[in-house]
Coordinates of N, CA, C and O in Angstrom, one line a residue:
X1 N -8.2 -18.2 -15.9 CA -7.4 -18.0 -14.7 C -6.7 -16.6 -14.9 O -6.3 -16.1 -16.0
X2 N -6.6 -16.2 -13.7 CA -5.6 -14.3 -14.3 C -4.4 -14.8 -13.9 O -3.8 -15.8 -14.0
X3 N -4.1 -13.1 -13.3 CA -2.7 -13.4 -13.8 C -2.1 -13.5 -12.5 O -2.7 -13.0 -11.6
X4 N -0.6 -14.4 -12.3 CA -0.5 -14.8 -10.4 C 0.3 -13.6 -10.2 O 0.8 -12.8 -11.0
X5 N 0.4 -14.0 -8.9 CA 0.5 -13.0 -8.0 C 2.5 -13.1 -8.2 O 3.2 -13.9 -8.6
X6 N 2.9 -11.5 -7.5 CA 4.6 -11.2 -8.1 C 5.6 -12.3 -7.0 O 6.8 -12.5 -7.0
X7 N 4.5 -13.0 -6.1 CA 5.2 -13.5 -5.2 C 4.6 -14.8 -4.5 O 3.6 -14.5 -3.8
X8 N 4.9 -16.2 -4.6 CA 4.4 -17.3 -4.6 C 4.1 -17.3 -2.7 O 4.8 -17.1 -1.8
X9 N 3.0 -17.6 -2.7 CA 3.3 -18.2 -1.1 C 3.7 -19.2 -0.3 O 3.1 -20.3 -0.8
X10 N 4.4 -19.4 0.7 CA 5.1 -20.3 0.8 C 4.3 -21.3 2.0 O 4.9 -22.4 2.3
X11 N 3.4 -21.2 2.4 CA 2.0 -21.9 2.9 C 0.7 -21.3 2.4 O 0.2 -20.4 3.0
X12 N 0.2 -22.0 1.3 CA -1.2 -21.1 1.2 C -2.0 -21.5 1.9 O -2.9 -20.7 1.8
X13 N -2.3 -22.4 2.9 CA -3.4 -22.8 3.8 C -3.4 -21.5 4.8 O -4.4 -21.0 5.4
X14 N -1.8 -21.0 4.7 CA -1.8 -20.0 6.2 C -2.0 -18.3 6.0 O -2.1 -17.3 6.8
X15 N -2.2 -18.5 4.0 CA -2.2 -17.0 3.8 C -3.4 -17.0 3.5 O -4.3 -17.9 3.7
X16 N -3.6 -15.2 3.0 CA -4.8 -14.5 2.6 C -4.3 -13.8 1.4 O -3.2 -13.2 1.6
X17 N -4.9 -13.7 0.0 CA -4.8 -12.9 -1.1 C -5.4 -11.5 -1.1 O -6.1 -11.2 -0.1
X18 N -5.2 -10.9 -1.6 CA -6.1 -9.8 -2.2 C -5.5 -9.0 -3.5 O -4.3 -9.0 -3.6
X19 N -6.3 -8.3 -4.5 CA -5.6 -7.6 -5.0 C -6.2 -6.8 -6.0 O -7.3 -7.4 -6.2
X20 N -6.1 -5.6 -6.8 CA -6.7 -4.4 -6.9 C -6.2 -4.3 -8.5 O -5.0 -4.6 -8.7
X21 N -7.2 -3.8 -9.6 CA -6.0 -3.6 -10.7 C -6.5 -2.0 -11.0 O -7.7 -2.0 -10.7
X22 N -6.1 -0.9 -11.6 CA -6.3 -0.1 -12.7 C -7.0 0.9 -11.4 O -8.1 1.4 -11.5
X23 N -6.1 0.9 -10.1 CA -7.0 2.3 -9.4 C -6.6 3.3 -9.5 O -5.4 3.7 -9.5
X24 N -7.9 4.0 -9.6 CA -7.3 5.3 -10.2 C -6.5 6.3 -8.8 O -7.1 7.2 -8.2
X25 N -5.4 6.0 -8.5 CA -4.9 7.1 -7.7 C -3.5 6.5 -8.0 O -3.1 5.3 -8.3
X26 N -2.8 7.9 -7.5 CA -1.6 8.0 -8.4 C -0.5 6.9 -7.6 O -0.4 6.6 -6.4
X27 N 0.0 6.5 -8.7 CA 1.0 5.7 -8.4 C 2.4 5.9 -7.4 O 2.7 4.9 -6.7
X28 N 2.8 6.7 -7.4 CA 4.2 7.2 -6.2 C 3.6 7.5 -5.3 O 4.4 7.4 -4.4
X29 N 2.3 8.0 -4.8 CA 1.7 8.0 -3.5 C 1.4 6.6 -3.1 O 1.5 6.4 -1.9
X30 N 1.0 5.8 -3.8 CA 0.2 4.8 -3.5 C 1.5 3.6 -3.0 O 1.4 2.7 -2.2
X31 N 2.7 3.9 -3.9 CA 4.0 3.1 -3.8 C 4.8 4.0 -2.1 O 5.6 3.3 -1.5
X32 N 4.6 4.7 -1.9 CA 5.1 5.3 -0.9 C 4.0 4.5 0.3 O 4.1 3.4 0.7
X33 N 3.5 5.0 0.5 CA 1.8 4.4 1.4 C 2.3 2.9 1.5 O 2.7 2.2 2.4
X34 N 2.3 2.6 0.5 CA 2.3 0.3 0.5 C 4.0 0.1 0.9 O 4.2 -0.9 1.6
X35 N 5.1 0.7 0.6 CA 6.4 0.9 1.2 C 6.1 1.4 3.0 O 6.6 0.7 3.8
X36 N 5.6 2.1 3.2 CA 5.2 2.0 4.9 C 4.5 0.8 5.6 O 4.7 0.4 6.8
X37 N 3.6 0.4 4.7 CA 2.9 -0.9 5.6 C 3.2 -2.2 5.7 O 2.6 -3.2 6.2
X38 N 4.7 -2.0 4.7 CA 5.5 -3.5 4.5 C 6.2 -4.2 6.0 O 7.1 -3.8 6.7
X39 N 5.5 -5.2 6.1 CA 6.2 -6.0 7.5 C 5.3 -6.0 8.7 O 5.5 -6.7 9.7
X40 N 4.0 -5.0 8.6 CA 3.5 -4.8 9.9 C 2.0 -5.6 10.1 O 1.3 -5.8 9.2
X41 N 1.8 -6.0 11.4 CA 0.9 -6.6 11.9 C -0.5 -6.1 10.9 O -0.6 -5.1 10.2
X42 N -1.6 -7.1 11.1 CA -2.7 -6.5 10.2 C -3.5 -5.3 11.3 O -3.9 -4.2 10.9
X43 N -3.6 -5.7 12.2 CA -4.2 -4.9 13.4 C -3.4 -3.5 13.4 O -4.0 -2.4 13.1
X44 N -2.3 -3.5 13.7 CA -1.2 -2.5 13.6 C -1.5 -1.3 12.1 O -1.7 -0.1 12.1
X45 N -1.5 -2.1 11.1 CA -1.6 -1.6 10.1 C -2.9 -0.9 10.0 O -3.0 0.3 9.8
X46 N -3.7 -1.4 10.2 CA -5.0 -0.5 10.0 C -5.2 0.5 11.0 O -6.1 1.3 10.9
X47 N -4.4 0.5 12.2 CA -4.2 1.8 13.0 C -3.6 2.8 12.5 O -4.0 3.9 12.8
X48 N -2.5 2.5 11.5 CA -1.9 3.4 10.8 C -2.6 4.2 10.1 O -2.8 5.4 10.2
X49 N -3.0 3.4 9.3 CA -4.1 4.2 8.3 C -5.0 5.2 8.6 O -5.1 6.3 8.0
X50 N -5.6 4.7 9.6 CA -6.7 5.3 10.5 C -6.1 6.7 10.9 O -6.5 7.8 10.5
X51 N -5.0 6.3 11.6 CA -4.0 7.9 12.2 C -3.6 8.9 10.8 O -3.5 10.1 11.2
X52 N -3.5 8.6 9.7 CA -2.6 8.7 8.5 C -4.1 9.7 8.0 O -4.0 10.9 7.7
X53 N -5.3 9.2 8.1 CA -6.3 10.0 7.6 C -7.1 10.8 8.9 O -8.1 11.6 8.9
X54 N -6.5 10.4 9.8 CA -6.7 11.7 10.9 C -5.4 12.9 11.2 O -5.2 13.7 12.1
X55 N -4.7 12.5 10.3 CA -3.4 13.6 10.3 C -2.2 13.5 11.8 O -1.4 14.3 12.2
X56 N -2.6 12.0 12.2 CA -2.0 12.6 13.4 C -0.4 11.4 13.1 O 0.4 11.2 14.0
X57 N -0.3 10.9 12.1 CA 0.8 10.5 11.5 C 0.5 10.5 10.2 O -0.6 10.5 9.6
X58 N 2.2 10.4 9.4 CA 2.1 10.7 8.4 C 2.6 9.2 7.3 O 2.7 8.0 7.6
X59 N 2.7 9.9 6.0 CA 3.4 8.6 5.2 C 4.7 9.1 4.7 O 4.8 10.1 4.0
X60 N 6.0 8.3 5.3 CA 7.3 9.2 4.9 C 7.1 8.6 3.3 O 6.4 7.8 2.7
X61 N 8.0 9.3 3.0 CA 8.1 9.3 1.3 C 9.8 9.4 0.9 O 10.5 10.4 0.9
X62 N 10.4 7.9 0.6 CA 11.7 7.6 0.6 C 12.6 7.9 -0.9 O 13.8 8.3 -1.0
X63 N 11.4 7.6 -1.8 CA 11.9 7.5 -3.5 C 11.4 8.9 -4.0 O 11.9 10.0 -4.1
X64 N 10.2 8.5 -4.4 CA 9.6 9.6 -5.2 C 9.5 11.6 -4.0 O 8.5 12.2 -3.8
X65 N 10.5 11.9 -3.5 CA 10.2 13.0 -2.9 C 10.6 14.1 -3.2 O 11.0 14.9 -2.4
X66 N 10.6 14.5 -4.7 CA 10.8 16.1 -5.4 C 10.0 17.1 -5.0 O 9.0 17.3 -5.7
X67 N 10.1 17.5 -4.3 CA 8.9 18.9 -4.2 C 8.0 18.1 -2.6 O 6.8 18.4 -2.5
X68 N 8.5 17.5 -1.7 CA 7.3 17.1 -0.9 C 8.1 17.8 0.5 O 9.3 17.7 0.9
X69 N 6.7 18.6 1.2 CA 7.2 19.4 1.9 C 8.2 18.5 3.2 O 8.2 17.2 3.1
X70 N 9.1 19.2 4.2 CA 9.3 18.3 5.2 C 8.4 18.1 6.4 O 7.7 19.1 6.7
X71 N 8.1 17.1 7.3 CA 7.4 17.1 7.9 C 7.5 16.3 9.7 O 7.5 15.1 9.7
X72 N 7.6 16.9 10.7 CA 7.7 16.5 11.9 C 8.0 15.5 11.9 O 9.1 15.0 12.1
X73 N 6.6 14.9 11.5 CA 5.8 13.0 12.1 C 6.6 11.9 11.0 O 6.4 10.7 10.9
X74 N 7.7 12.8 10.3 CA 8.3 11.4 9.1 C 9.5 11.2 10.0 O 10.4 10.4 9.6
X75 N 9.7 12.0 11.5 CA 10.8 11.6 12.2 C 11.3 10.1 12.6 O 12.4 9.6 12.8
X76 N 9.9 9.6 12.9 CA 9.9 8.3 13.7 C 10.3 7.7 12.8 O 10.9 6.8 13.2
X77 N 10.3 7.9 11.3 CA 10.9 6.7 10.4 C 12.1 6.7 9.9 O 12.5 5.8 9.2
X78 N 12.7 7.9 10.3 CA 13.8 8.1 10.2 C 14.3 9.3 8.8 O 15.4 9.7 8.4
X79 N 12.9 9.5 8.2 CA 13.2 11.0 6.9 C 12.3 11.5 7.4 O 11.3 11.0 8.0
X80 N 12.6 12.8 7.1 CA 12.2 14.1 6.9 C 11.0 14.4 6.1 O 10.3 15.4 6.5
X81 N 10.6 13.7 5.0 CA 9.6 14.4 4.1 C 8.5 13.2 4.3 O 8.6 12.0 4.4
X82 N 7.4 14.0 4.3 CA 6.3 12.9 4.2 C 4.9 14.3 4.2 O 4.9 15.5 4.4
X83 N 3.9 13.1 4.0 CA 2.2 13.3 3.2 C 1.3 12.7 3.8 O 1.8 12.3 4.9
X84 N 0.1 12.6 3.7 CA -1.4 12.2 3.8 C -1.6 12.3 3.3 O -2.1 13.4 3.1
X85 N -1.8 10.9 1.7 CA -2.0 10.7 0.8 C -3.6 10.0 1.0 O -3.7 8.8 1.3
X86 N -4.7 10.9 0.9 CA -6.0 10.1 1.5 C -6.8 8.9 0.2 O -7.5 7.9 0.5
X87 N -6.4 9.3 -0.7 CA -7.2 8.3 -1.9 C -6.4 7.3 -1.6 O -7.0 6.4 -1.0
X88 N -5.0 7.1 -1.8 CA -3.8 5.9 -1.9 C -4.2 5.4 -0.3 O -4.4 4.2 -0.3
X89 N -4.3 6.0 0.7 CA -4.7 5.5 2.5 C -5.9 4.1 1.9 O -5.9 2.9 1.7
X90 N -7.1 5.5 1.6 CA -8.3 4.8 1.6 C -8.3 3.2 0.8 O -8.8 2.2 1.3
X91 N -7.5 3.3 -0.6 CA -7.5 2.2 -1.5 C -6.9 1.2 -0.4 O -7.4 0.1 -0.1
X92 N -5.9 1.6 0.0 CA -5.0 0.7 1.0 C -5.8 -0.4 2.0 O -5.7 -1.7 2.1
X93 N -6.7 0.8 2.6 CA -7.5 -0.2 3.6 C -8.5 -1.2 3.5 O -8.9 -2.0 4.4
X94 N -8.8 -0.9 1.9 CA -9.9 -1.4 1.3 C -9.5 -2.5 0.8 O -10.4 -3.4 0.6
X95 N -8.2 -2.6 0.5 CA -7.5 -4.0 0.0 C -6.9 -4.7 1.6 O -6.6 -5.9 1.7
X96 N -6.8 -3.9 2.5 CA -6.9 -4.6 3.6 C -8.5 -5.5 4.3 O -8.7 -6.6 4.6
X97 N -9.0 -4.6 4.3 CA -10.6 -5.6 4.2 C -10.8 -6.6 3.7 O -11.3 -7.5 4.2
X98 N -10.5 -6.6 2.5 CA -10.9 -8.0 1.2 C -9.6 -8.9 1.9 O -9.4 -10.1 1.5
X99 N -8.8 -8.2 2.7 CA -7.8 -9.4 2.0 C -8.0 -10.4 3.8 O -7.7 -11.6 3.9
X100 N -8.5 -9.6 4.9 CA -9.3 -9.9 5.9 C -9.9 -10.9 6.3 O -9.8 -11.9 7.1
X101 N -11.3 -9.9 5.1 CA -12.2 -11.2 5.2 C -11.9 -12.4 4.3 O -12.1 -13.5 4.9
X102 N -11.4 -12.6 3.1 CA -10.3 -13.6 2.8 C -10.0 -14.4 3.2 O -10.1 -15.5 2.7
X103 N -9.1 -14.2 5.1 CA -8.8 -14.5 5.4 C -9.6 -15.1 6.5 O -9.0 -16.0 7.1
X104 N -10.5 -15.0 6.9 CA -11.4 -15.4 7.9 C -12.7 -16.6 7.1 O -13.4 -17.5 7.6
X105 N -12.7 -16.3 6.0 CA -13.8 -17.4 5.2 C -12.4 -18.7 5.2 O -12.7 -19.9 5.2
X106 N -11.0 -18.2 5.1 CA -10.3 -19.7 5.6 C -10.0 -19.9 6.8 O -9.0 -20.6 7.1
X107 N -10.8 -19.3 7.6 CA -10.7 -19.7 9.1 C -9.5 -19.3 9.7 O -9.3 -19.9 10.8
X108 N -8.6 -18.6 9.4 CA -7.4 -18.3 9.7 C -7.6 -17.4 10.9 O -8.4 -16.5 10.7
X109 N -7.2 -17.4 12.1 CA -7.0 -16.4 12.9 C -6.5 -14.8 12.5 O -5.4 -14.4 12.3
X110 N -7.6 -14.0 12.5 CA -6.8 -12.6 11.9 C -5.9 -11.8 13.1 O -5.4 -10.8 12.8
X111 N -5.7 -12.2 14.5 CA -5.2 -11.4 15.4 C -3.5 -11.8 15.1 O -2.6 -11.1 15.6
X112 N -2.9 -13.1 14.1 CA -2.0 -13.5 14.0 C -1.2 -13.1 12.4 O 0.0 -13.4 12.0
X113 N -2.3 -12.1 11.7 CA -1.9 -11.8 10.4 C -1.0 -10.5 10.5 O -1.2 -9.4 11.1
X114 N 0.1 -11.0 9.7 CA 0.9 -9.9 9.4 C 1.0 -9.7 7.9 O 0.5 -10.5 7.2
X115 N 1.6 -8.5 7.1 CA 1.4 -8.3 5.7 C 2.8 -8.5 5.0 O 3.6 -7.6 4.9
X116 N 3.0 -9.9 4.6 CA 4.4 -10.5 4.3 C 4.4 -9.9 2.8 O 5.5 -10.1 2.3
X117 N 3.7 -9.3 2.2 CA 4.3 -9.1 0.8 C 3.1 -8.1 0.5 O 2.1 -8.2 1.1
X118 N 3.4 -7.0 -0.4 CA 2.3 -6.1 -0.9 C 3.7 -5.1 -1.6 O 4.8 -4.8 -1.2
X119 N 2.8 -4.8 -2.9 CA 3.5 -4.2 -4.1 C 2.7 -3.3 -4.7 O 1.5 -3.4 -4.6
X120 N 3.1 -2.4 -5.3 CA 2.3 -1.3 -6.4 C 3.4 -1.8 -7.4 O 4.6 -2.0 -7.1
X121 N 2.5 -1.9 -8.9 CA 2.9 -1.5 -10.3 C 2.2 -0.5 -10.6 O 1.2 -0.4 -10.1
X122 N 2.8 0.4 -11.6 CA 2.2 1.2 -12.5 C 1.2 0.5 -13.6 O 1.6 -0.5 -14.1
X123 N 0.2 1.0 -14.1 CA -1.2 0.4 -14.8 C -0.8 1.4 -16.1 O 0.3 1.9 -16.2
X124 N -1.6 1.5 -17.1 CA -1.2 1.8 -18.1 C -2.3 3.2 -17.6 O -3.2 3.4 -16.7
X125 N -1.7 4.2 -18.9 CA -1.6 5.9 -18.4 C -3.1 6.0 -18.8 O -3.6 5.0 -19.4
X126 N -3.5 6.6 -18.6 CA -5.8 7.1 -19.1 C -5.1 8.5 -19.6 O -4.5 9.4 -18.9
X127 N -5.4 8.6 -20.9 CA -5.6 9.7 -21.3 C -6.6 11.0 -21.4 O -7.8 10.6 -21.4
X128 N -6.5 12.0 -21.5 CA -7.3 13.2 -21.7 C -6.9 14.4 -21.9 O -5.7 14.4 -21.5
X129 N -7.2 15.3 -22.2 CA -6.2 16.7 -23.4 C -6.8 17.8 -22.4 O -7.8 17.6 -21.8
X130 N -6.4 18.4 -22.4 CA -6.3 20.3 -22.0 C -5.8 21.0 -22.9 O -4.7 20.7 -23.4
X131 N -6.6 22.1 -23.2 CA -6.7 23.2 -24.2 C -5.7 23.9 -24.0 O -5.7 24.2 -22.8
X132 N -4.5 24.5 -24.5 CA -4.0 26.0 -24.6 C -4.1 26.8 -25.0 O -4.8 26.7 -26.0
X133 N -3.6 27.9 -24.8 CA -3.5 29.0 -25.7 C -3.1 29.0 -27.1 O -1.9 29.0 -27.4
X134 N -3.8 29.1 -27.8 CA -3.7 29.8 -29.6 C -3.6 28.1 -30.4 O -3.0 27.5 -31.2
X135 N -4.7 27.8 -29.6 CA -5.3 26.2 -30.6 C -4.5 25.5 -30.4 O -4.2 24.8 -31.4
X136 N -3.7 25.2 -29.3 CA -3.1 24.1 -29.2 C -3.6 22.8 -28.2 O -4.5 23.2 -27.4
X137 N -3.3 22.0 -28.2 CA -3.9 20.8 -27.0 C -2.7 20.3 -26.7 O -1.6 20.5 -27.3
X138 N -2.9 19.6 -25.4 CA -1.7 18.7 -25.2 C -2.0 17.9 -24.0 O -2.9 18.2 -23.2
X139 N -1.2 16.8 -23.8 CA -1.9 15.5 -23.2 C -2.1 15.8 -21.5 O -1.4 16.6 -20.8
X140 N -3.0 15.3 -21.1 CA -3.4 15.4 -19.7 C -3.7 14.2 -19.0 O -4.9 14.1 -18.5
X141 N -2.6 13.1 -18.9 CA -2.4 12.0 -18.2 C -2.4 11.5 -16.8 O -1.4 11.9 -16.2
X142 N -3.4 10.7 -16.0 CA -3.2 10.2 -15.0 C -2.4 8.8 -14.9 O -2.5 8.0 -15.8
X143 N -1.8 8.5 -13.7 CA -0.9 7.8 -13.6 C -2.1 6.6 -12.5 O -2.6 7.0 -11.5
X144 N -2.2 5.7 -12.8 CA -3.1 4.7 -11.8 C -2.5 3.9 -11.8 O -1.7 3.7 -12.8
X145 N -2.7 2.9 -10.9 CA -1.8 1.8 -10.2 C -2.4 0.5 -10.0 O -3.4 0.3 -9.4
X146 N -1.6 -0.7 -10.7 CA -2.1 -2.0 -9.1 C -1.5 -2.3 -8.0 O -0.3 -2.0 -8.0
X147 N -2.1 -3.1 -6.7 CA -1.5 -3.3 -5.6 C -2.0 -4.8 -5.3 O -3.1 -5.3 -5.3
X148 N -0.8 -5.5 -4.9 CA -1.3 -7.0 -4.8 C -0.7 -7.3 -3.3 O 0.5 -7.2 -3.1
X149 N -1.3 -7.6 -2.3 CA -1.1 -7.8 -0.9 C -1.5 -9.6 -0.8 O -2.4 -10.3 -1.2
X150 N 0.0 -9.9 0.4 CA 0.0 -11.1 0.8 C -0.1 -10.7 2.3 O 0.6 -9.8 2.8
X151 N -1.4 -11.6 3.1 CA -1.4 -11.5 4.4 C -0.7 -12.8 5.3 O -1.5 -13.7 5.2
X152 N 0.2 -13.1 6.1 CA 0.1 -14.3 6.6 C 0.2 -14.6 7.8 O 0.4 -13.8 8.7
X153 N -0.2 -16.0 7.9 CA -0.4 -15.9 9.5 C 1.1 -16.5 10.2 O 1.9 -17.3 9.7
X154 N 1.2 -15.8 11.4 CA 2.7 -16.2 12.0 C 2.8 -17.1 12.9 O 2.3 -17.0 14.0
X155 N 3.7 -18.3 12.3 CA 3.3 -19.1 13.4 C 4.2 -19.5 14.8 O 5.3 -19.0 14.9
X156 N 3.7 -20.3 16.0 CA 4.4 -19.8 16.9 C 5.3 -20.6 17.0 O 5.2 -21.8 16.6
X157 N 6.4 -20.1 17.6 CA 8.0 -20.3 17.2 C 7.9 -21.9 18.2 O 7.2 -21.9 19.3
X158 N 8.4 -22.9 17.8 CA 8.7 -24.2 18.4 C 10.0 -24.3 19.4 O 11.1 -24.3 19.1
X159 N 9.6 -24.5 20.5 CA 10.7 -25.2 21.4 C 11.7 -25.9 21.1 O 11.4 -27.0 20.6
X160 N 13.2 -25.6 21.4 CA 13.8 -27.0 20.9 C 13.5 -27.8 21.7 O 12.8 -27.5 22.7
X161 N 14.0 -29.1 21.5 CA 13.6 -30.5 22.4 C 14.8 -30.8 23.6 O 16.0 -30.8 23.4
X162 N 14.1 -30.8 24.8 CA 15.1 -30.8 26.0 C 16.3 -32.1 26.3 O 16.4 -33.3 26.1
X163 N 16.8 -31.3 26.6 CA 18.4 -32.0 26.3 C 17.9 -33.6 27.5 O 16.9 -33.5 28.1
X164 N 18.6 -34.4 27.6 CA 18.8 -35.6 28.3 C 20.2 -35.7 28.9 O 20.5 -36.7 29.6

């Protein structure tokens, strides 16, 4: 059995899993990206994405933003700085697919899935060295990530019972 998930679900009949370990694209992109698609519809969300790698919206960038230019389209979210982070998009949508179809082999309605939980950890660092000047080496680390996504289905709000 691996390892469970950072967040139990609270109907598994009504959810969808998915989840990704050791991808290679950098971690603060990929945590910025999965911090924008928290809360939103599955249909919704994959429009994002779609727009996000046609540049015609962006990914605001809340925590990690030292050095990230300012940008128009991070208006709507309320900051200033944001990206088109296309590897962290792409991984994104790809754990949206699995987590989908997932959800369709349990017969789940997908027009009712929203994305109640999804997380990036940091993965352990992949090493490799770059040369310097006058015989020296020194480390040349990428940063890769996992991402664990809960899809669920919403269900429809109950009537109270009419008064007498």
């Amino acid at each position: 059995m691996g390892k469970p998930y950072c967040q139990v679900a609270s109907n598994p009949s009504k959810t969808s899993l998915s989840r990704a370990w050791d991808i290679r694209c950098h971690y603060k992109n990929t945590r910025e990206t999965t911090r924008a698609l928290k809360g939103m519809k599955l249909k919704d969300a994959k429009r994002y994405l779609r727009e996000v790698i046609a540049k015609r919206r962006c990914i605001p960038y809340r925590r990690h933003n030292g050095g990230v230019p300012r940008q128009r389209q991070a208006a709507e979210f309320g900051f200033t700085q944001g990206r088109w982070p296309r590897k962290s998009v792409v991984a994104c949508r790809t754990l949206l697919k699995n987590a989908e179809a997932n959800a369709e082999s349990k017969g789940l309605d997908t027009k009712t899935l929203h994305i109640s939980h999804i997380m990036t950890q940091k993965a352990q660092k992949q090493r490799r060295r770059t040369y310097r000047a006058h015989g020296r080496i020194n480390p040349y680390m990428s940063s890769p990530c996992h991402i664990e996504l809960i899809l669920t289905s919403k269900e429809a709000p109950v009537k109270p019972p009419a008064k007498e």
